[in-house]
mmCIF file of C-alpha atoms and ligand atoms in Angstrom:
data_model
loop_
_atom_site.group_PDB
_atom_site.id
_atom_site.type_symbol
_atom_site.label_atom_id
_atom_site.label_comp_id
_atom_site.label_asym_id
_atom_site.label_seq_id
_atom_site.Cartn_x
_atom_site.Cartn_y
_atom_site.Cartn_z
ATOM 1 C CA UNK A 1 0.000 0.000 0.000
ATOM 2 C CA UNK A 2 1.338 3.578 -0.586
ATOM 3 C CA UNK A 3 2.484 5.648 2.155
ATOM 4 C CA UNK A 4 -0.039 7.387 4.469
ATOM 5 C CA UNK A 5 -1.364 10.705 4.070
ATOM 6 C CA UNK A 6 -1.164 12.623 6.963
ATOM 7 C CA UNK A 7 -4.198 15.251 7.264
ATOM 8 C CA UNK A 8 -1.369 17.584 8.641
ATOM 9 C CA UNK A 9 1.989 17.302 8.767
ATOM 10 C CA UNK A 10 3.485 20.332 10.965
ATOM 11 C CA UNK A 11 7.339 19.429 11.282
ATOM 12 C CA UNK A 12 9.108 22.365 9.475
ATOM 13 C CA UNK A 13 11.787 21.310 6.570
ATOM 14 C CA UNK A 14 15.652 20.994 7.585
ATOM 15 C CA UNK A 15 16.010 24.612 5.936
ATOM 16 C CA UNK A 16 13.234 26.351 8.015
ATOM 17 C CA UNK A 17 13.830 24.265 11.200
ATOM 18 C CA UNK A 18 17.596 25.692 10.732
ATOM 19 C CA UNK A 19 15.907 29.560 10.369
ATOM 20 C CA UNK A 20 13.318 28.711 13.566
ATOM 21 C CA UNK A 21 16.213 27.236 15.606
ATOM 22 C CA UNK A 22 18.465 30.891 14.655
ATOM 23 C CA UNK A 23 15.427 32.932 15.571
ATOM 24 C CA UNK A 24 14.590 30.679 19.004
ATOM 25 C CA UNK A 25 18.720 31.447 20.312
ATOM 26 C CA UNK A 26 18.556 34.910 19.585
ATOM 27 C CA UNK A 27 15.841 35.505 21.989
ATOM 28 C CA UNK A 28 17.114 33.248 24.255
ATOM 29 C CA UNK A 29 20.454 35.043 24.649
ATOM 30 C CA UNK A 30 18.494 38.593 24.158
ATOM 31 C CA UNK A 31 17.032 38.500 27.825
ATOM 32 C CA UNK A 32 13.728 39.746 26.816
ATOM 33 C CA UNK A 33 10.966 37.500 26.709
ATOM 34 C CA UNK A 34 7.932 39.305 26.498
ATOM 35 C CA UNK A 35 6.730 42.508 24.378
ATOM 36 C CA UNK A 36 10.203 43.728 23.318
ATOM 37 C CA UNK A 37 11.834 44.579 19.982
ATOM 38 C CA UNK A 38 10.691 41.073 18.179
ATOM 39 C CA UNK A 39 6.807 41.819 19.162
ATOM 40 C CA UNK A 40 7.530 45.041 17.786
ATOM 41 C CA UNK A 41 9.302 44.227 14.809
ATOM 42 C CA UNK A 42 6.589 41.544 13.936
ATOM 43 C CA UNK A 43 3.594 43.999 14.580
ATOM 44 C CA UNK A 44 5.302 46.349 11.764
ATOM 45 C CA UNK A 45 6.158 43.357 9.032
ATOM 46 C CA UNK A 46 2.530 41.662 9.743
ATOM 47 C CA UNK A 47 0.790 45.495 9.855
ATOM 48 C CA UNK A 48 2.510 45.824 6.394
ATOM 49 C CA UNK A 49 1.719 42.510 5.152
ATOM 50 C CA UNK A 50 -2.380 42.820 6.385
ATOM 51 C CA UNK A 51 -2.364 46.280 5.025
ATOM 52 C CA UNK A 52 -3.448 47.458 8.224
ATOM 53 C CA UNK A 53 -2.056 50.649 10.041
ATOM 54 C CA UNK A 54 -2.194 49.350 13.389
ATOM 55 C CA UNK A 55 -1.383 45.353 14.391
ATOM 56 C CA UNK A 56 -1.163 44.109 18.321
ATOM 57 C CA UNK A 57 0.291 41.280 18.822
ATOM 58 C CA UNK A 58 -2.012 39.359 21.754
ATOM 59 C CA UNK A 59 -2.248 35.342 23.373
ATOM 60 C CA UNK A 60 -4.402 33.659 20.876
ATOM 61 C CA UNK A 61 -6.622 33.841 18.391
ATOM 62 C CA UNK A 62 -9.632 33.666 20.939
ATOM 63 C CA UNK A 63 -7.421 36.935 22.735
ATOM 64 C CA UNK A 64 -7.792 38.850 20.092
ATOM 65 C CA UNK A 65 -11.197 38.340 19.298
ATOM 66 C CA UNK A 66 -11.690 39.314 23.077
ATOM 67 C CA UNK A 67 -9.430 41.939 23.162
ATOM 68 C CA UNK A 68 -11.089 43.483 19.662
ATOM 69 C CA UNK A 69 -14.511 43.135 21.490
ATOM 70 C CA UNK A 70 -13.546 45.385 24.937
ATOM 71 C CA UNK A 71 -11.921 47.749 22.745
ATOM 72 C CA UNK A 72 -15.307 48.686 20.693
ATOM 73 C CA UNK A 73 -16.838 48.980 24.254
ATOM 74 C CA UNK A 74 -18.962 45.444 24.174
ATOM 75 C CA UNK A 75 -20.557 44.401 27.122
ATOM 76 C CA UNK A 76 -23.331 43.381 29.241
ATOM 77 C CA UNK A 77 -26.621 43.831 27.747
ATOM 78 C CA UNK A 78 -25.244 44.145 23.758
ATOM 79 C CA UNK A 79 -25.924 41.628 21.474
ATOM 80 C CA UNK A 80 -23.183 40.456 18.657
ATOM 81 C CA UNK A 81 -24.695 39.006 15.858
ATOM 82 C CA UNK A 82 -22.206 35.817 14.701
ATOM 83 C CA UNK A 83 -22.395 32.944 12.225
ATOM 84 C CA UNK A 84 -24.087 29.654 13.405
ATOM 85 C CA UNK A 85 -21.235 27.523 11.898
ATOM 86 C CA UNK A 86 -17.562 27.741 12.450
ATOM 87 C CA UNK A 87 -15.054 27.652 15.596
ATOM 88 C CA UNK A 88 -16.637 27.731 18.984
ATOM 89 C CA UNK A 89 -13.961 30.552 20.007
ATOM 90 C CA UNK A 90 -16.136 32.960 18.014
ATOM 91 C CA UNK A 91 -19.745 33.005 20.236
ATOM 92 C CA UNK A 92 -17.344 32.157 23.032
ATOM 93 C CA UNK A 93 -15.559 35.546 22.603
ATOM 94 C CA UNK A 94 -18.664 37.320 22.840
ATOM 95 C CA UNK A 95 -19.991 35.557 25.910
ATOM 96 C CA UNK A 96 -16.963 35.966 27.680
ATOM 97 C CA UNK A 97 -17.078 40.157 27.182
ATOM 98 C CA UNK A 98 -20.591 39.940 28.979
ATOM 99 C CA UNK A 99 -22.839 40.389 25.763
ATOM 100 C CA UNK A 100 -25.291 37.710 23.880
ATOM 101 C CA UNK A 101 -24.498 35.961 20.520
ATOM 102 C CA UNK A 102 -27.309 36.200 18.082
ATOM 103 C CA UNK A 103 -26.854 33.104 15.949
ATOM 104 C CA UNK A 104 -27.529 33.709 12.137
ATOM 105 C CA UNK A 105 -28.203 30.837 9.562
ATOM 106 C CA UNK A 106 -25.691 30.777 7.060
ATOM 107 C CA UNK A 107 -25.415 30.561 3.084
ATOM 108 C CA UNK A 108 -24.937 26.952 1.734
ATOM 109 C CA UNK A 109 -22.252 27.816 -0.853
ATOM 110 C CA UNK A 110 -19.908 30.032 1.074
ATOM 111 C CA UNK A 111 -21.096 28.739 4.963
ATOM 112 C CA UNK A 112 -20.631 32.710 6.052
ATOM 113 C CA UNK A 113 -23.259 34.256 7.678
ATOM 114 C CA UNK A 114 -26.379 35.185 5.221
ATOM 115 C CA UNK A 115 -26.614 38.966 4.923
ATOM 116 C CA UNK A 116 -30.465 38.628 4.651
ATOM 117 C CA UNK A 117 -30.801 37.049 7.777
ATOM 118 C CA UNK A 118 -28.577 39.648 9.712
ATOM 119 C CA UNK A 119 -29.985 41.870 8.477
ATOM 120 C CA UNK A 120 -32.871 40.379 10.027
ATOM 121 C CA UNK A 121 -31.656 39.687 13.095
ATOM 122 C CA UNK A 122 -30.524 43.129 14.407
ATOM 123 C CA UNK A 123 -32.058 44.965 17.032
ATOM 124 C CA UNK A 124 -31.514 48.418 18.902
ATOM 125 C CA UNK A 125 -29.325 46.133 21.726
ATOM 126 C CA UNK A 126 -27.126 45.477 18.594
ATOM 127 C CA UNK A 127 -23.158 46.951 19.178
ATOM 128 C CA UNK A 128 -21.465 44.882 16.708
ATOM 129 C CA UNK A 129 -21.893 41.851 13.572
ATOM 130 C CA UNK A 130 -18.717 39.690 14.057
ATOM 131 C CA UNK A 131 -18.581 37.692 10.307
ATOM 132 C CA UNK A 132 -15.810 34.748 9.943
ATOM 133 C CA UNK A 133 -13.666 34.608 7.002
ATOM 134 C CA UNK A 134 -14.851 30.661 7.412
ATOM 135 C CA UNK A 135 -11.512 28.090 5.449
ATOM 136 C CA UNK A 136 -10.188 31.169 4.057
ATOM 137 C CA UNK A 137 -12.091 32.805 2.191
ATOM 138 C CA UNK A 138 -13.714 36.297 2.723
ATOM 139 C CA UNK A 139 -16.759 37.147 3.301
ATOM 140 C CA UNK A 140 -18.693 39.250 0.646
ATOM 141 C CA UNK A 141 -18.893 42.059 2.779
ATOM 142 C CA UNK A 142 -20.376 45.611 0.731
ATOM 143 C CA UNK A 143 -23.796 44.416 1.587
ATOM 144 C CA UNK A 144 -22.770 43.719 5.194
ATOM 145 C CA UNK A 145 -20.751 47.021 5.435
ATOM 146 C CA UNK A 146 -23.536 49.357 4.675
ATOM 147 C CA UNK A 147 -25.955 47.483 6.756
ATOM 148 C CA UNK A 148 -23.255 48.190 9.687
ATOM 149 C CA UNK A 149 -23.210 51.695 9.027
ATOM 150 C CA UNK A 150 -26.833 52.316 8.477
ATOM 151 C CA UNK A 151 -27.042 51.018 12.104
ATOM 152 C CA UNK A 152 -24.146 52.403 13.557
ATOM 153 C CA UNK A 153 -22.918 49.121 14.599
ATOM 154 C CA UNK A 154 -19.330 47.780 14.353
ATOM 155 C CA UNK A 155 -18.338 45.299 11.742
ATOM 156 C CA UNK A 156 -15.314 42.879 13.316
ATOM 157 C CA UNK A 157 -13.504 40.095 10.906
ATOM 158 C CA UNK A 158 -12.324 36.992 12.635
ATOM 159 C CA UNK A 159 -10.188 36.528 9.892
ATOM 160 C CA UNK A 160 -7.942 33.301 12.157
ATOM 161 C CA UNK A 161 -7.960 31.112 8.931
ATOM 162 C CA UNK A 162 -7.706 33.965 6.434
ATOM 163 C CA UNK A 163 -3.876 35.208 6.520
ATOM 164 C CA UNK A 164 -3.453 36.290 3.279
ATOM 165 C CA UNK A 165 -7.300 35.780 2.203
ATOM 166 C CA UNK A 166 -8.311 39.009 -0.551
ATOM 167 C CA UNK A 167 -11.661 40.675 -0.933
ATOM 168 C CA UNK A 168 -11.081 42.390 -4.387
ATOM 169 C CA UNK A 169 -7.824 43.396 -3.363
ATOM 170 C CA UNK A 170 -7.910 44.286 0.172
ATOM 171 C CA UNK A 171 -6.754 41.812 2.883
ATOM 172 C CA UNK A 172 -8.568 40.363 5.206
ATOM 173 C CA UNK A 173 -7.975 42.160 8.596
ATOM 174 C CA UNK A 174 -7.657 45.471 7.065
ATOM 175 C CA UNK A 175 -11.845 44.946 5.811
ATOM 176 C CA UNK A 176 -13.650 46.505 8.476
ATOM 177 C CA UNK A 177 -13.492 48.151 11.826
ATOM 178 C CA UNK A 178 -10.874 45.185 13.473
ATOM 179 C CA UNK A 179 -9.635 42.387 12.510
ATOM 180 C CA UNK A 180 -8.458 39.183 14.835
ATOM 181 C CA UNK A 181 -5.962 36.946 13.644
ATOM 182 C CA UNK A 182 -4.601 33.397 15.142
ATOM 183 C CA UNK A 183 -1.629 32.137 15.100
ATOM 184 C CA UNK A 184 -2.364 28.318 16.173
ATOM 185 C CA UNK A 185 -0.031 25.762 14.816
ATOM 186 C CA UNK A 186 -2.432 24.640 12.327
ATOM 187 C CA UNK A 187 -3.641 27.655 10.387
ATOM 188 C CA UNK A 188 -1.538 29.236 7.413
ATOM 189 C CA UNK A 189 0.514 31.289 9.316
ATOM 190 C CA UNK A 190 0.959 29.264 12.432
ATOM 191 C CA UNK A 191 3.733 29.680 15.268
ATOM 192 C CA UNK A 192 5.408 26.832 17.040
ATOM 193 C CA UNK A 193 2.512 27.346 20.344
ATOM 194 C CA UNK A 194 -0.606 29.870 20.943
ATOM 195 C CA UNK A 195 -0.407 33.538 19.393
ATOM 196 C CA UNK A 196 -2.515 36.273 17.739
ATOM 197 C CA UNK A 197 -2.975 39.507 16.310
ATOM 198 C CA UNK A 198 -5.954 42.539 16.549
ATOM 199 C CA UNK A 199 -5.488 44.516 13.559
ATOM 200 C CA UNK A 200 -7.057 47.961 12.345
ATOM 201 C CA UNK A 201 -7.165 51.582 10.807
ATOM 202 C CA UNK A 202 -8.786 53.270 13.823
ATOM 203 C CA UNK A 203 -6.331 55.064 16.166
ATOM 204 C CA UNK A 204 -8.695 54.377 19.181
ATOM 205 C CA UNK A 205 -9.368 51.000 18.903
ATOM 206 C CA UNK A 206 -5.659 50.341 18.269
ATOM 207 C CA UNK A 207 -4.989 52.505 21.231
ATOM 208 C CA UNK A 208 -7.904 50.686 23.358
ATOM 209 C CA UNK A 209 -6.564 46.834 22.618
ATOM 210 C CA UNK A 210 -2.224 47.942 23.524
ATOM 211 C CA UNK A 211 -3.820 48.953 26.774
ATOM 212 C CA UNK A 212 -6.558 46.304 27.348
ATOM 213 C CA UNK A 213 -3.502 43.559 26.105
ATOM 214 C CA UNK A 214 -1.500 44.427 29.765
ATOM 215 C CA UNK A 215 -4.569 45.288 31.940
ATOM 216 C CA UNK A 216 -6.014 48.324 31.128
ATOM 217 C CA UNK A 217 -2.529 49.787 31.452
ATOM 218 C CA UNK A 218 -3.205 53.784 30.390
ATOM 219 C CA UNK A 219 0.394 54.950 31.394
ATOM 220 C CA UNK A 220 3.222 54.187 33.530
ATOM 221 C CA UNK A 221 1.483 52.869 36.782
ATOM 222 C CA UNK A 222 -2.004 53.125 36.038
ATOM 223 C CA UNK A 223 -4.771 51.301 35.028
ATOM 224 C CA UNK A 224 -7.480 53.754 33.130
ATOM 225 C CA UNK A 225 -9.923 50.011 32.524
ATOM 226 C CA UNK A 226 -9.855 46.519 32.941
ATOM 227 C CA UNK A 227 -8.294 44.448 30.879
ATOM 228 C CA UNK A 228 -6.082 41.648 30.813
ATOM 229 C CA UNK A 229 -2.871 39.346 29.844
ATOM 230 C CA UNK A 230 -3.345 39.223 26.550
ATOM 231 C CA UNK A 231 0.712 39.723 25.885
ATOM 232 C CA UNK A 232 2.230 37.658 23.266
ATOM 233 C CA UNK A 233 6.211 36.624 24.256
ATOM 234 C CA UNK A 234 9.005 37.496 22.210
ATOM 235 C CA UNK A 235 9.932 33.725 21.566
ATOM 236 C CA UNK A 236 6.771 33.250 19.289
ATOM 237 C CA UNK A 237 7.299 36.600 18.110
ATOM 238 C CA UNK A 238 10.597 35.819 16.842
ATOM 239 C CA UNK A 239 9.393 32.425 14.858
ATOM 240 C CA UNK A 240 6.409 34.467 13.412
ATOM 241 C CA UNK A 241 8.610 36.320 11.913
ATOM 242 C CA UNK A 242 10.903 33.956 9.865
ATOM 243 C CA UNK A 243 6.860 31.906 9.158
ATOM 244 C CA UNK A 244 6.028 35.265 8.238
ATOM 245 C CA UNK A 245 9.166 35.801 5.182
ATOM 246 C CA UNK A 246 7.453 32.259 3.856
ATOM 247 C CA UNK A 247 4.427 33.365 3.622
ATOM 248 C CA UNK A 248 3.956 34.269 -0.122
ATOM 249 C CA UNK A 249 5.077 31.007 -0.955
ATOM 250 C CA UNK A 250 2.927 29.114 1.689
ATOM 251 C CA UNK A 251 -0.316 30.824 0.041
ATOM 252 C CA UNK A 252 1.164 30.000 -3.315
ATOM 253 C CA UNK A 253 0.916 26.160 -2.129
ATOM 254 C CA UNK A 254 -2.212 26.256 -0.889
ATOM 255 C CA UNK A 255 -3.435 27.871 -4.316
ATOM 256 C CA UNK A 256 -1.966 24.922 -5.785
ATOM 257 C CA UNK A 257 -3.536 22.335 -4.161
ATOM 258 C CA UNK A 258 -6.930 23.609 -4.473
ATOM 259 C CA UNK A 259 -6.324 23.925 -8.352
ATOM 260 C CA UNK A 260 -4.893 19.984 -8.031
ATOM 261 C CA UNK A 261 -8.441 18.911 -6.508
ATOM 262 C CA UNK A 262 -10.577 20.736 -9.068
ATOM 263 C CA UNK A 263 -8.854 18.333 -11.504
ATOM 264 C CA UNK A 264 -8.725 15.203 -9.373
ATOM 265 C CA UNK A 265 -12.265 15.643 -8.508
ATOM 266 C CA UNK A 266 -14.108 17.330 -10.891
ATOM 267 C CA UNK A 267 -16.437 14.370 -11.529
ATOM 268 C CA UNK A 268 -16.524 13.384 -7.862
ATOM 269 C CA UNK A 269 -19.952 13.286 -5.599
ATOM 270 C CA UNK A 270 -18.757 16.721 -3.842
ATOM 271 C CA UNK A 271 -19.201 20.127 -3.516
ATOM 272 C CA UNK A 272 -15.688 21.533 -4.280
ATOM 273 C CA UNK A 273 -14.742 24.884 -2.612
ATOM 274 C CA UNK A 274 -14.699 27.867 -5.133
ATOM 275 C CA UNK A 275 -11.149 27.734 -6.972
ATOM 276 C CA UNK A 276 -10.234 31.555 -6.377
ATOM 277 C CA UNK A 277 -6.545 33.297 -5.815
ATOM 278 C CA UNK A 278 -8.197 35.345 -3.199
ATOM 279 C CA UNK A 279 -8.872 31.966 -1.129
ATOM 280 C CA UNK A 280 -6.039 30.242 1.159
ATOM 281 C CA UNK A 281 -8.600 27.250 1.837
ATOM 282 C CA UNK A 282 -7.530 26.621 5.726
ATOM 283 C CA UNK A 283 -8.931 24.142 5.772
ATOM 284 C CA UNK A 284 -10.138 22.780 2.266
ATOM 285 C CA UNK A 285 -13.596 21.687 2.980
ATOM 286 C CA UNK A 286 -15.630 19.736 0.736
ATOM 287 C CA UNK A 287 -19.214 18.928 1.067
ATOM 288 C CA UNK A 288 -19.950 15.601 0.479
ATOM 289 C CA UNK A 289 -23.654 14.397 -1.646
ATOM 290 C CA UNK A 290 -23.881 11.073 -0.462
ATOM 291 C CA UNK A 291 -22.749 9.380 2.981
ATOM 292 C CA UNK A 292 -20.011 11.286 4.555
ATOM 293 C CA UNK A 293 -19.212 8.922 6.907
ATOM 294 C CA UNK A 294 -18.801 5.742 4.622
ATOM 295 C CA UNK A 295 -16.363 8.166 2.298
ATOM 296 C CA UNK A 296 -14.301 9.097 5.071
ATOM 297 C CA UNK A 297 -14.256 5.655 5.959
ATOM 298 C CA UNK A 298 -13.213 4.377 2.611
ATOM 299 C CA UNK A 299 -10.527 7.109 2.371
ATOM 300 C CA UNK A 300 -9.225 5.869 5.993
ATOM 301 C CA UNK A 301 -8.712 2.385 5.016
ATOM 302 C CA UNK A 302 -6.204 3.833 2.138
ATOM 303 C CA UNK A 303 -4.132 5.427 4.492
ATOM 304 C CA UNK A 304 -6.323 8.799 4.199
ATOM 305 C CA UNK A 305 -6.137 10.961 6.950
ATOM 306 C CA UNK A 306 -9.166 13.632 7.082
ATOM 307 C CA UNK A 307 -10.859 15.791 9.518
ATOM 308 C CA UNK A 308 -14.164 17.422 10.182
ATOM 309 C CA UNK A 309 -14.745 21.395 10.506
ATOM 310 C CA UNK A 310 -17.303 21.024 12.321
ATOM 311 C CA UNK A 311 -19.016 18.007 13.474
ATOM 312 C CA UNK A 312 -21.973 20.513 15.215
ATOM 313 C CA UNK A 313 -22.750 23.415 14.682
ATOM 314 C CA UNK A 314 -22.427 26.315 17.105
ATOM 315 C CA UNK A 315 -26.287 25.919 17.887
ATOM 316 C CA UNK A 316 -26.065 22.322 18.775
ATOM 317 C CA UNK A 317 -23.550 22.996 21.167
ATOM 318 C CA UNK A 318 -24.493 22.651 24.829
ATOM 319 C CA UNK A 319 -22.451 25.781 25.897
ATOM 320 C CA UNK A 320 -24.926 28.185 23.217
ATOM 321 C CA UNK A 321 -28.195 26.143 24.461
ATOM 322 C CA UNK A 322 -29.525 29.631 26.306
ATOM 323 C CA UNK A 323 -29.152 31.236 22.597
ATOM 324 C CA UNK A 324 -29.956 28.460 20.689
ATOM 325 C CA UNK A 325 -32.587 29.289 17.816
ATOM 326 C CA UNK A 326 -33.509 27.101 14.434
ATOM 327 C CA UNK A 327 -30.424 26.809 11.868
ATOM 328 C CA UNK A 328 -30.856 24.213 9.206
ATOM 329 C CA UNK A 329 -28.525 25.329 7.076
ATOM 330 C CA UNK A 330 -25.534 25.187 9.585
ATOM 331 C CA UNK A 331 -26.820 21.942 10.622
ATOM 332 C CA UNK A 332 -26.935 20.492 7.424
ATOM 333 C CA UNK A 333 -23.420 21.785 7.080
ATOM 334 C CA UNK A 334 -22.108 20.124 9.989
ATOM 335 C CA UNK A 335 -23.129 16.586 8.414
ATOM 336 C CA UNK A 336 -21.916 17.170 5.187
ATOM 337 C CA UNK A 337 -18.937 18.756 5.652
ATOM 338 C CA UNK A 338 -15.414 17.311 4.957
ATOM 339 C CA UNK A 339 -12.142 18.707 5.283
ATOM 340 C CA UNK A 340 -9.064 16.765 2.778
ATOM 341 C CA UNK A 341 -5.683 17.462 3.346
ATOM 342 C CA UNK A 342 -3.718 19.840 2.012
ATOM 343 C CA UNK A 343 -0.869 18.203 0.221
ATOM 344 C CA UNK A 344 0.361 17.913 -2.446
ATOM 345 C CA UNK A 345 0.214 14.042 -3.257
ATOM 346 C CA UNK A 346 -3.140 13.964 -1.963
ATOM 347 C CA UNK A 347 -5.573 14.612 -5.156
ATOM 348 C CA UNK A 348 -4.292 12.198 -6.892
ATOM 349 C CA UNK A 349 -4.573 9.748 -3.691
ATOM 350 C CA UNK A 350 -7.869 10.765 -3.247
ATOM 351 C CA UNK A 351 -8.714 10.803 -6.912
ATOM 352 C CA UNK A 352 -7.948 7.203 -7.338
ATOM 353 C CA UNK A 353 -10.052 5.872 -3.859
ATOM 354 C CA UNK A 354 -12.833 7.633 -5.700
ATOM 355 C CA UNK A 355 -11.925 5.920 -8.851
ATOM 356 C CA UNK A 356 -12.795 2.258 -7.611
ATOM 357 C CA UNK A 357 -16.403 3.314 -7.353
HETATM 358 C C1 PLP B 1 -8.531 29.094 15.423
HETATM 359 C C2 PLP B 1 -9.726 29.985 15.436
HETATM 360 C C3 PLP B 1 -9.993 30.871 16.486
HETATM 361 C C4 PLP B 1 -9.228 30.856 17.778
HETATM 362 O O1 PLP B 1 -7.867 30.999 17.669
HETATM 363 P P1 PLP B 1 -6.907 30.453 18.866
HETATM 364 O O2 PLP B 1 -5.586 31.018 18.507
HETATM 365 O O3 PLP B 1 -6.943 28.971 18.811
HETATM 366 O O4 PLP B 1 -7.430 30.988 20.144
HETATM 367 C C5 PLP B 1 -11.054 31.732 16.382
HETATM 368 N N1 PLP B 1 -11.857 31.710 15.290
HETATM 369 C C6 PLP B 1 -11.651 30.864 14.262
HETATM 370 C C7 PLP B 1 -12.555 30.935 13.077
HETATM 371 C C8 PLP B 1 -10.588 29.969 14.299
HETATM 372 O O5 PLP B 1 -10.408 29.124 13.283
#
């Protein structure tokens, strides 16, 4: 049988592990190990890279959704209205600031959050639509924008699997009012541990998360509001950066893979993610028309590794049952969905499974 295929594979190359090791020794001989010159110099390169004037580097992914929330001024008795499918971290964000997720059904093709329906779904208690750049690719957001500003409400981007993701031209994270990036091992520009990164054009929202990042700091010795830890260490910092210099040629990859699978399945049962060099498909999700299970099955027993993104959806979850409402489409989502590995010897791998009917 041919060699296994690993749904991930994160060890780095001898070339980058060499460049990860350099960048690990310098910090540890620098003595500084937490918001010094590599936090800064990373905030610049990845503030030029997003296209965003201001970048804060913060924990995690999750952080920075938190941290993007306080510093709009979220809180108890606002509601946020979020996608019903995608990463628990995103609801969980705006529970944890005190306010109430307002679950939205979501469009079958693109599994974002359907404009109609949040449209639908705000209220006066409304302070903010958080929309997902859901396995990296943007959400169409014109519609959403003006519907934000009609109603004076903020529009925030998790954009964690959308490094390098366009919307005709402009990056995700530099879309709306904020932007919140992570940096977890797995997504396209992951570290070597937890990271992330609030991003924006708005002095006082950049101004709001440096301070809420090292608890509510305002200047030397005091603390103007509460805020946190949200620091992210020089160390990861430092690795970010040299993942960072790749980064063009990561995204180039990832392009490349997709295009491989529109071949190798074009005449497959599934619904194939759009094939678009805006898209950095983290992770490339399928949809399967037929019996997910028995596929993944059959792709298991040829040494097929793949995952599911997301087995619920955020409404079936037991933590959102106080803001549960009806979502079929998310629902339907979460048993169809399949995610296939990125790599390269995969399609072909996959391709052939499919082949023997
Ligand atoms: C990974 C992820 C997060 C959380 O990021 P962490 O760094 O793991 O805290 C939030 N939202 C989405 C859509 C994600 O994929």
């Amino acid at each position: 049988m041919a060699d296994r295929v690993p749904f991930v594979d994160l060890r780095p190359d001898a070339s980058l592990a060499a460049e990860l090791e350099a960048a690990a020794a310098r910090v540890v001989r620098s003595g500084r190990y937490v918001l010094g010159p590599e936090v800064e110099a990373f905030e610049r390169e990845i503030g030029g890279f997003v296209g965003a004037r201001h970048a804060i580097g913060v924990s995690s992914g999750t952080d920075a959704l938190i941290v993007s929330l306080l510093a709009l001024g979220v809180g108890p008795g606002d509601e946020v209205v979020v996608p019903a499918f995608g990463f628990v971290a995103t609801p969980e964000a705006v529970v944890r600031v005190g306010a109430r997720p307002v679950f939205v059904d979501v469009d079958p093709a693109s599994y974002h959050l359907d404009v109609a329906r949040a449209a639908a779904a705000l209220t006066s208690r409304t302070k903010a639509i958080l929309v997902v750049h859901l396995f990296g690719r943007c959400v169409e957001l014109a519609a959403l924008s003006r519907l934000a500003a009609s109603h004076r409400v903020a529009l925030v981007e998790d954009a964690a699997q959308a490094i390098g993701a366009r919307l005709h031209g402009t990056q995700a994270g530099a879309l709306a009012d904020v932007g919140a990036f992570s940096f977890f091992p797995t997504k396209t520009l992951g570290g070597l541990g937890d990271g992330g990164l609030v991003t924006t054009n708005d002095d006082g929202i950049a101004q709001a998360a440096r301070s809420l990042r090292v608890h509510g700091s305002t200047q030397r010795d005091e603390f103007g509001r509460i805020g946190g830890n949200f620091r992210l260490d020089e160390l990861q910092a430092a690795l970010l950066r040299v993942k960072l210099r790749r980064l063009p040629e990561t995204l180039a990859e990832r392009r490349s893979i997709a295009r491989g699978y529109a071949v190798a399945l074009a005449a497959a049962p599934l619904d194939l993610p759009r094939l678009s060099d805006d898209d950095t498909y983290n992770p490339y999700v399928v949809r399967v028309r037929g019996d997910r299970d028995a596929l993944r099955a059959r792709l298991a027993a040829a040494g097929i590794e793949t995952a599911i993104y997301y087995p619920r959806s955020l409404t079936q979850q037991p933590a959102f049952a106080p803001w549960r409402v009806p979502t079929p489409e998310a629902d339907r989502a979460a048993r169809e969905v399949l995610a296939l590995p990125l790599r390269a010897d995969a399609p072909a791998r996959i391709a052939a499974v499919l082949g023997r009917g």
